[in-house]
PDB file of C-alpha atoms in Angstrom:
ATOM      1  CA  THR A   1      -6.654  22.465  19.554  1.00 46.00           C
ATOM      2  CA  GLN A   2      -7.702  19.085  20.953  1.00 51.00           C
ATOM      3  CA  LEU A   3      -7.989  16.628  18.068  1.00 82.00           C
ATOM      4  CA  LEU A   4     -10.135  14.230  20.076  1.00 92.00           C
ATOM      5  CA  GLU A   5     -12.883  15.536  22.339  1.00 95.00           C
ATOM      6  CA  GLN A   6     -14.198  13.248  25.025  1.00 96.00           C
ATOM      7  CA  SER A   7     -17.439  13.821  26.894  1.00 96.00           C
ATOM      8  CA  PRO A   8     -18.428  14.028  29.558  1.00 97.00           C
ATOM      9  CA  GLN A   9     -15.212  14.953  31.302  1.00 95.00           C
ATOM     10  CA  PHE A  10     -16.495  13.606  34.633  1.00 97.00           C
ATOM     11  CA  LEU A  11     -19.282  11.137  35.376  1.00 97.00           C
ATOM     12  CA  SER A  12     -20.484   9.866  38.734  1.00 97.00           C
ATOM     13  CA  ILE A  13     -23.200   7.224  38.792  1.00 96.00           C
ATOM     14  CA  GLN A  14     -24.741   4.632  41.077  1.00 97.00           C
ATOM     15  CA  GLU A  15     -23.913   0.956  40.775  1.00 97.00           C
ATOM     16  CA  GLY A  16     -26.275  -0.768  38.351  1.00 97.00           C
ATOM     17  CA  GLU A  17     -26.882   2.255  36.114  1.00 97.00           C
ATOM     18  CA  ASN A  18     -26.066   2.379  32.424  1.00 97.00           C
ATOM     19  CA  LEU A  19     -23.854   5.031  30.866  1.00 97.00           C
ATOM     20  CA  THR A  20     -22.389   6.147  27.558  1.00 98.00           C
ATOM     21  CA  VAL A  21     -19.243   8.181  26.985  1.00 98.00           C
ATOM     22  CA  TYR A  22     -18.269   9.763  23.712  1.00 98.00           C
ATOM     23  CA  CYS A  23     -15.162  10.437  21.673  1.00 97.00           C
ATOM     24  CA  ASN A  24     -15.540  12.923  18.808  1.00 96.00           C
ATOM     25  CA  SER A  25     -13.309  14.450  16.190  1.00 95.00           C
ATOM     26  CA  SER A  26     -13.416  16.248  12.867  1.00 92.00           C
ATOM     27  CA  SER A  27     -10.617  13.989  11.633  1.00 90.00           C
ATOM     28  CA  VAL A  28     -10.901  10.545  10.068  1.00 92.00           C
ATOM     29  CA  PHE A  29      -8.985   7.798  11.849  1.00 92.00           C
ATOM     30  CA  SER A  30      -7.503   4.584  10.507  1.00 90.00           C
ATOM     31  CA  SER A  31      -8.385   2.945  13.809  1.00 91.00           C
ATOM     32  CA  LEU A  32      -9.513   3.952  17.253  1.00 94.00           C
ATOM     33  CA  GLN A  33      -8.644   2.495  20.610  1.00 94.00           C
ATOM     34  CA  TRP A  34     -10.203   2.680  24.056  1.00 96.00           C
ATOM     35  CA  TYR A  35      -8.158   2.404  27.231  1.00 97.00           C
ATOM     36  CA  ARG A  36      -8.947   2.369  30.927  1.00 97.00           C
ATOM     37  CA  GLN A  37      -6.528   3.858  33.405  1.00 97.00           C
ATOM     38  CA  GLU A  38      -6.621   3.411  37.165  1.00 95.00           C
ATOM     39  CA  PRO A  39      -4.839   5.741  39.605  1.00 91.00           C
ATOM     40  CA  GLY A  40      -1.100   5.178  39.751  1.00 91.00           C
ATOM     41  CA  GLU A  41      -1.070   2.882  36.736  1.00 94.00           C
ATOM     42  CA  GLY A  42      -0.633   3.098  33.008  1.00 96.00           C
ATOM     43  CA  PRO A  43      -3.550   2.890  30.556  1.00 96.00           C
ATOM     44  CA  VAL A  44      -4.719  -0.613  29.690  1.00 95.00           C
ATOM     45  CA  LEU A  45      -6.019  -1.313  26.203  1.00 93.00           C
ATOM     46  CA  LEU A  46      -9.662  -2.422  26.116  1.00 95.00           C
ATOM     47  CA  VAL A  47     -10.423  -2.598  22.415  1.00 94.00           C
ATOM     48  CA  THR A  48      -9.363  -1.501  18.923  1.00 93.00           C
ATOM     49  CA  VAL A  49     -11.975  -0.700  16.268  1.00 94.00           C
ATOM     50  CA  VAL A  50     -10.991  -0.404  12.642  1.00 92.00           C
ATOM     51  CA  THR A  51     -14.033  -0.493  10.369  1.00 93.00           C
ATOM     52  CA  GLY A  52     -16.621   2.285  10.137  1.00 94.00           C
ATOM     53  CA  GLY A  53     -19.818   1.193  11.894  1.00 95.00           C
ATOM     54  CA  GLU A  54     -18.029  -1.571  13.755  1.00 95.00           C
ATOM     55  CA  VAL A  55     -19.455  -2.680  17.094  1.00 97.00           C
ATOM     56  CA  LYS A  56     -17.436  -4.682  19.594  1.00 97.00           C
ATOM     57  CA  LYS A  57     -18.594  -6.087  22.901  1.00 97.00           C
ATOM     58  CA  LEU A  58     -16.459  -6.857  25.919  1.00 95.00           C
ATOM     59  CA  LYS A  59     -18.734  -8.314  28.607  1.00 95.00           C
ATOM     60  CA  ARG A  60     -20.810  -5.330  29.782  1.00 97.00           C
ATOM     61  CA  LEU A  61     -18.922  -2.847  27.593  1.00 97.00           C
ATOM     62  CA  THR A  62     -20.063  -2.051  24.039  1.00 98.00           C
ATOM     63  CA  PHE A  63     -17.837  -0.032  21.725  1.00 97.00           C
ATOM     64  CA  GLN A  64     -18.987   1.534  18.483  1.00 97.00           C
ATOM     65  CA  PHE A  65     -16.969   3.198  15.744  1.00 96.00           C
ATOM     66  CA  GLY A  66     -18.824   5.818  13.731  1.00 96.00           C
ATOM     67  CA  ASP A  67     -19.647   5.142  10.097  1.00 95.00           C
ATOM     68  CA  ALA A  68     -17.349   7.959   8.997  1.00 95.00           C
ATOM     69  CA  ARG A  69     -14.591   6.803  11.387  1.00 94.00           C
ATOM     70  CA  LYS A  70     -14.544  10.209  13.107  1.00 95.00           C
ATOM     71  CA  ASP A  71     -16.203   9.304  16.381  1.00 95.00           C
ATOM     72  CA  SER A  72     -16.793   6.487  18.817  1.00 97.00           C
ATOM     73  CA  SER A  73     -18.848   5.646  21.872  1.00 97.00           C
ATOM     74  CA  LEU A  74     -18.465   3.367  24.847  1.00 98.00           C
ATOM     75  CA  HIS A  75     -21.591   2.078  26.565  1.00 98.00           C
ATOM     76  CA  ILE A  76     -21.442   0.322  29.926  1.00 98.00           C
ATOM     77  CA  THR A  77     -24.414  -1.706  31.092  1.00 97.00           C
ATOM     78  CA  ALA A  78     -25.106  -2.172  34.804  1.00 97.00           C
ATOM     79  CA  ALA A  79     -21.994  -0.344  35.950  1.00 97.00           C
ATOM     80  CA  GLN A  80     -20.019  -1.784  38.845  1.00 97.00           C
ATOM     81  CA  PRO A  81     -17.520  -0.141  41.219  1.00 96.00           C
ATOM     82  CA  GLY A  82     -14.748  -2.014  39.405  1.00 95.00           C
ATOM     83  CA  ASP A  83     -15.528   0.032  36.291  1.00 96.00           C
ATOM     84  CA  THR A  84     -14.262   3.150  38.037  1.00 97.00           C
ATOM     85  CA  GLY A  85     -11.359   4.764  36.214  1.00 97.00           C
ATOM     86  CA  LEU A  86     -10.273   7.139  33.479  1.00 97.00           C
ATOM     87  CA  TYR A  87     -11.477   6.078  30.038  1.00 98.00           C
ATOM     88  CA  LEU A  88      -9.284   7.294  27.197  1.00 97.00           C
ATOM     89  CA  CYS A  89      -9.865   7.107  23.483  1.00 96.00           C
ATOM     90  CA  ALA A  90      -7.012   7.300  20.996  1.00 94.00           C
ATOM     91  CA  GLY A  91      -7.162   7.702  17.229  1.00 92.00           C
ATOM     92  CA  ALA A  92      -4.537   6.582  14.737  1.00 88.00           C
ATOM     93  CA  VAL A  93      -3.776   8.734  11.705  1.00 83.00           C
ATOM     94  CA  TYR A  94      -1.467   7.639   8.918  1.00 80.00           C
ATOM     95  CA  SER A  95       1.658   9.814   9.015  1.00 74.00           C
ATOM     96  CA  GLY A  96       3.501   8.393   6.027  1.00 73.00           C
ATOM     97  CA  ALA A  97       6.248   5.846   5.404  1.00 70.00           C
ATOM     98  CA  GLY A  98       4.137   3.064   6.843  1.00 71.00           C
ATOM     99  CA  SER A  99       3.796   4.732  10.232  1.00 75.00           C
ATOM    100  CA  TYR A 100       0.798   5.956  12.185  1.00 78.00           C
ATOM    101  CA  GLN A 101       0.466   8.740  14.736  1.00 77.00           C
ATOM    102  CA  LEU A 102      -1.657   7.998  17.805  1.00 82.00           C
ATOM    103  CA  THR A 103      -3.478  10.917  19.475  1.00 88.00           C
ATOM    104  CA  PHE A 104      -5.259  10.634  22.802  1.00 92.00           C
ATOM    105  CA  GLY A 105      -8.301  12.440  24.149  1.00 94.00           C
ATOM    106  CA  LYS A 106      -8.200  13.850  27.677  1.00 94.00           C
ATOM    107  CA  GLY A 107     -10.483  11.139  28.953  1.00 95.00           C
ATOM    108  CA  THR A 108     -13.702  10.642  30.897  1.00 97.00           C
ATOM    109  CA  LYS A 109     -13.250  10.106  34.610  1.00 97.00           C
ATOM    110  CA  LEU A 110     -15.893   7.623  35.752  1.00 97.00           C
ATOM    111  CA  SER A 111     -16.830   6.986  39.360  1.00 97.00           C
ATOM    112  CA  VAL A 112     -19.286   4.196  40.158  1.00 97.00           C
ATOM    113  CA  ILE A 113     -20.696   4.521  43.642  1.00 96.00           C
ATOM    114  CA  PRO A 114     -21.644   1.282  45.448  1.00 95.00           C
TER     115      PRO A 114
ATOM    116  CA  ASP B   1       6.230 -11.613  30.160  1.00 62.00           C
ATOM    117  CA  ALA B   2       6.800  -8.919  32.773  1.00 81.00           C
ATOM    118  CA  GLY B   3       5.279  -6.193  30.616  1.00 94.00           C
ATOM    119  CA  VAL B   4       6.820  -2.787  30.049  1.00 97.00           C
ATOM    120  CA  ILE B   5       9.167  -1.891  32.879  1.00 97.00           C
ATOM    121  CA  GLN B   6       9.921   1.678  33.893  1.00 98.00           C
ATOM    122  CA  SER B   7      12.282   3.079  36.478  1.00 97.00           C
ATOM    123  CA  PRO B   8      12.247   4.884  38.732  1.00 97.00           C
ATOM    124  CA  ARG B   9       8.568   4.899  39.693  1.00 97.00           C
ATOM    125  CA  HIS B  10       8.935   8.203  41.474  1.00 97.00           C
ATOM    126  CA  GLU B  11      11.528  10.928  41.086  1.00 97.00           C
ATOM    127  CA  VAL B  12      11.790  14.143  43.032  1.00 98.00           C
ATOM    128  CA  THR B  13      14.494  16.548  41.987  1.00 97.00           C
ATOM    129  CA  GLU B  14      15.384  20.199  42.134  1.00 97.00           C
ATOM    130  CA  MET B  15      15.166  22.619  39.266  1.00 97.00           C
ATOM    131  CA  GLY B  16      18.283  22.544  37.107  1.00 97.00           C
ATOM    132  CA  GLN B  17      19.157  18.938  37.814  1.00 97.00           C
ATOM    133  CA  GLU B  18      19.416  16.257  35.142  1.00 97.00           C
ATOM    134  CA  VAL B  19      16.738  13.577  35.158  1.00 98.00           C
ATOM    135  CA  THR B  20      16.946  10.228  33.366  1.00 98.00           C
ATOM    136  CA  LEU B  21      13.941   7.973  32.978  1.00 98.00           C
ATOM    137  CA  ARG B  22      14.372   4.385  31.871  1.00 98.00           C
ATOM    138  CA  CYS B  23      12.230   1.914  29.988  1.00 98.00           C
ATOM    139  CA  LYS B  24      12.437  -1.746  29.035  1.00 98.00           C
ATOM    140  CA  PRO B  25       9.840  -2.616  26.391  1.00 97.00           C
ATOM    141  CA  ILE B  26       8.166  -5.970  25.894  1.00 96.00           C
ATOM    142  CA  SER B  27      10.492  -8.326  24.060  1.00 95.00           C
ATOM    143  CA  GLY B  28       9.729  -8.540  20.353  1.00 93.00           C
ATOM    144  CA  HIS B  29       7.891  -5.220  20.151  1.00 94.00           C
ATOM    145  CA  ASP B  30       9.309  -3.066  17.368  1.00 91.00           C
ATOM    146  CA  TYR B  31       7.701   0.219  18.481  1.00 92.00           C
ATOM    147  CA  LEU B  32       8.471   2.174  21.625  1.00 94.00           C
ATOM    148  CA  PHE B  33       6.651   5.329  22.686  1.00 94.00           C
ATOM    149  CA  TRP B  34       7.308   7.969  25.332  1.00 96.00           C
ATOM    150  CA  TYR B  35       4.290   9.898  26.646  1.00 96.00           C
ATOM    151  CA  ARG B  36       3.763  12.612  29.223  1.00 97.00           C
ATOM    152  CA  GLN B  37       0.510  12.944  31.169  1.00 96.00           C
ATOM    153  CA  THR B  38      -0.705  16.027  33.037  1.00 94.00           C
ATOM    154  CA  MET B  39      -4.118  17.110  34.240  1.00 89.00           C
ATOM    155  CA  MET B  40      -4.108  20.116  31.941  1.00 89.00           C
ATOM    156  CA  ARG B  41      -2.914  18.535  28.708  1.00 89.00           C
ATOM    157  CA  GLY B  42      -3.796  14.872  29.133  1.00 90.00           C
ATOM    158  CA  LEU B  43      -1.598  12.225  27.521  1.00 92.00           C
ATOM    159  CA  GLU B  44       0.842  13.628  24.982  1.00 92.00           C
ATOM    160  CA  LEU B  45       3.159  11.695  22.686  1.00 91.00           C
ATOM    161  CA  LEU B  46       6.733  12.943  23.033  1.00 94.00           C
ATOM    162  CA  ILE B  47       8.630  10.622  20.694  1.00 93.00           C
ATOM    163  CA  TYR B  48       8.449   7.146  19.255  1.00 91.00           C
ATOM    164  CA  PHE B  49      10.955   4.664  17.892  1.00 92.00           C
ATOM    165  CA  ASN B  50      10.712   1.900  15.316  1.00 90.00           C
ATOM    166  CA  ASN B  51      13.420  -0.748  15.501  1.00 92.00           C
ATOM    167  CA  ASN B  52      15.477   1.542  17.754  1.00 94.00           C
ATOM    168  CA  VAL B  53      15.319   4.448  15.292  1.00 93.00           C
ATOM    169  CA  PRO B  54      13.518   7.679  16.303  1.00 92.00           C
ATOM    170  CA  ILE B  55      10.659   8.197  13.854  1.00 88.00           C
ATOM    171  CA  ASP B  56       8.803  11.235  15.159  1.00 85.00           C
ATOM    172  CA  ASP B  57      10.100  13.542  17.876  1.00 89.00           C
ATOM    173  CA  SER B  58       7.799  16.463  17.090  1.00 87.00           C
ATOM    174  CA  GLY B  59       6.199  16.137  20.512  1.00 89.00           C
ATOM    175  CA  MET B  60       9.429  16.742  22.404  1.00 93.00           C
ATOM    176  CA  PRO B  61       8.773  20.112  24.059  1.00 87.00           C
ATOM    177  CA  GLU B  62      12.230  21.601  23.685  1.00 86.00           C
ATOM    178  CA  ASP B  63      15.925  20.892  23.437  1.00 91.00           C
ATOM    179  CA  ARG B  64      16.124  20.116  27.133  1.00 95.00           C
ATOM    180  CA  PHE B  65      14.456  16.796  26.320  1.00 97.00           C
ATOM    181  CA  SER B  66      16.287  13.971  24.586  1.00 97.00           C
ATOM    182  CA  ALA B  67      15.554  10.281  24.082  1.00 98.00           C
ATOM    183  CA  LYS B  68      17.699   7.354  23.046  1.00 97.00           C
ATOM    184  CA  MET B  69      17.197   3.710  22.266  1.00 97.00           C
ATOM    185  CA  PRO B  70      20.636   2.069  22.104  1.00 97.00           C
ATOM    186  CA  ASN B  71      19.150  -1.418  21.674  1.00 95.00           C
ATOM    187  CA  ALA B  72      15.834  -3.207  21.375  1.00 95.00           C
ATOM    188  CA  SER B  73      15.475  -3.730  25.116  1.00 96.00           C
ATOM    189  CA  PHE B  74      16.281  -0.324  26.553  1.00 97.00           C
ATOM    190  CA  SER B  75      15.358   3.317  26.129  1.00 98.00           C
ATOM    191  CA  THR B  76      15.980   6.492  28.098  1.00 98.00           C
ATOM    192  CA  LEU B  77      14.301   9.872  28.270  1.00 98.00           C
ATOM    193  CA  LYS B  78      16.538  12.608  29.640  1.00 98.00           C
ATOM    194  CA  ILE B  79      15.662  16.103  30.783  1.00 97.00           C
ATOM    195  CA  GLN B  80      18.561  18.507  31.263  1.00 97.00           C
ATOM    196  CA  PRO B  81      18.135  20.915  32.932  1.00 96.00           C
ATOM    197  CA  SER B  82      14.816  20.095  34.539  1.00 97.00           C
ATOM    198  CA  GLU B  83      12.205  22.753  35.324  1.00 96.00           C
ATOM    199  CA  PRO B  84       9.121  22.721  37.588  1.00 97.00           C
ATOM    200  CA  ARG B  85       6.818  22.707  34.534  1.00 95.00           C
ATOM    201  CA  ASP B  86       8.276  19.317  33.588  1.00 97.00           C
ATOM    202  CA  SER B  87       6.486  17.786  36.574  1.00 97.00           C
ATOM    203  CA  ALA B  88       4.193  15.085  35.188  1.00 97.00           C
ATOM    204  CA  VAL B  89       3.805  11.338  34.863  1.00 98.00           C
ATOM    205  CA  TYR B  90       5.942   9.945  32.062  1.00 98.00           C
ATOM    206  CA  PHE B  91       4.853   6.723  30.415  1.00 97.00           C
ATOM    207  CA  CYS B  92       6.708   4.357  28.175  1.00 97.00           C
ATOM    208  CA  ALA B  93       4.684   2.053  25.926  1.00 95.00           C
ATOM    209  CA  SER B  94       5.551  -0.599  23.372  1.00 94.00           C
ATOM    210  CA  SER B  95       3.707  -2.254  20.540  1.00 92.00           C
ATOM    211  CA  PRO B  96       4.290  -4.837  17.840  1.00 89.00           C
ATOM    212  CA  THR B  97       2.476  -2.619  15.311  1.00 81.00           C
ATOM    213  CA  SER B  98       2.521   1.013  14.283  1.00 75.00           C
ATOM    214  CA  GLY B  99      -0.031   3.499  15.590  1.00 67.00           C
ATOM    215  CA  ARG B 100      -1.086   1.348  18.497  1.00 73.00           C
ATOM    216  CA  ALA B 101       0.663   2.016  21.804  1.00 69.00           C
ATOM    217  CA  GLU B 102      -0.928  -1.088  23.182  1.00 81.00           C
ATOM    218  CA  PHE B 103       1.118  -1.831  26.283  1.00 93.00           C
ATOM    219  CA  PHE B 104       1.932   0.873  28.773  1.00 95.00           C
ATOM    220  CA  GLY B 105       4.367   0.762  31.628  1.00 97.00           C
ATOM    221  CA  PRO B 106       3.362   1.883  35.135  1.00 96.00           C
ATOM    222  CA  GLY B 107       4.834   5.340  34.611  1.00 97.00           C
ATOM    223  CA  THR B 108       7.364   7.531  36.382  1.00 98.00           C
ATOM    224  CA  ARG B 109       5.949  10.349  38.477  1.00 98.00           C
ATOM    225  CA  LEU B 110       8.388  13.244  38.194  1.00 98.00           C
ATOM    226  CA  THR B 111       8.301  16.182  40.541  1.00 98.00           C
ATOM    227  CA  VAL B 112      10.671  19.078  39.928  1.00 98.00           C
ATOM    228  CA  LEU B 113      10.884  21.482  42.840  1.00 96.00           C
TER     229      LEU B 113
END
């Protein structure tokens, strides 16, 4: 059972369009992170959200953490070819003794066509 | 800082051979994570260390996999014997805080024939 469901799995859009990708779970997370991964490289952290309802902006990217801290969304405005990549969300769950377990979704593969 | 360093970047081996993957975390990071990524299963946590001590190895698929962290600047993931189903990209990541694998290495692409 996948703890974190990401949708859509694949997304191909034209440059300049807007898009939203989703990360959903039935579990409550202490925090949630979004990463972007390009082919042949490791994931790169974009943002960490901690508080339910929190909204963070990173240039054209807007991240929102659900009020119940079970889901999150990533909205990209005026997508550019440089936004192409695999977007991964990861949720942290407290596992005891001061440690947290991080679980990743399978990702949304975004292609932005010039 | 050079970031998380992994070696080798690519490894091709035959079934039954021993494989050792290496990782140097970012200096000062207390947490080190080993992940495996495949198309089918995505990114899976295998094991993580805190201050060189293994904390959770529940993701290690079976006894053929072992990981060590002899000091704060070096970790290894060993597969013995390797099998074709172990083919994947293996990532090492480090972090100054728990639950946040913030800095990933470039990965080792392992192919077992």
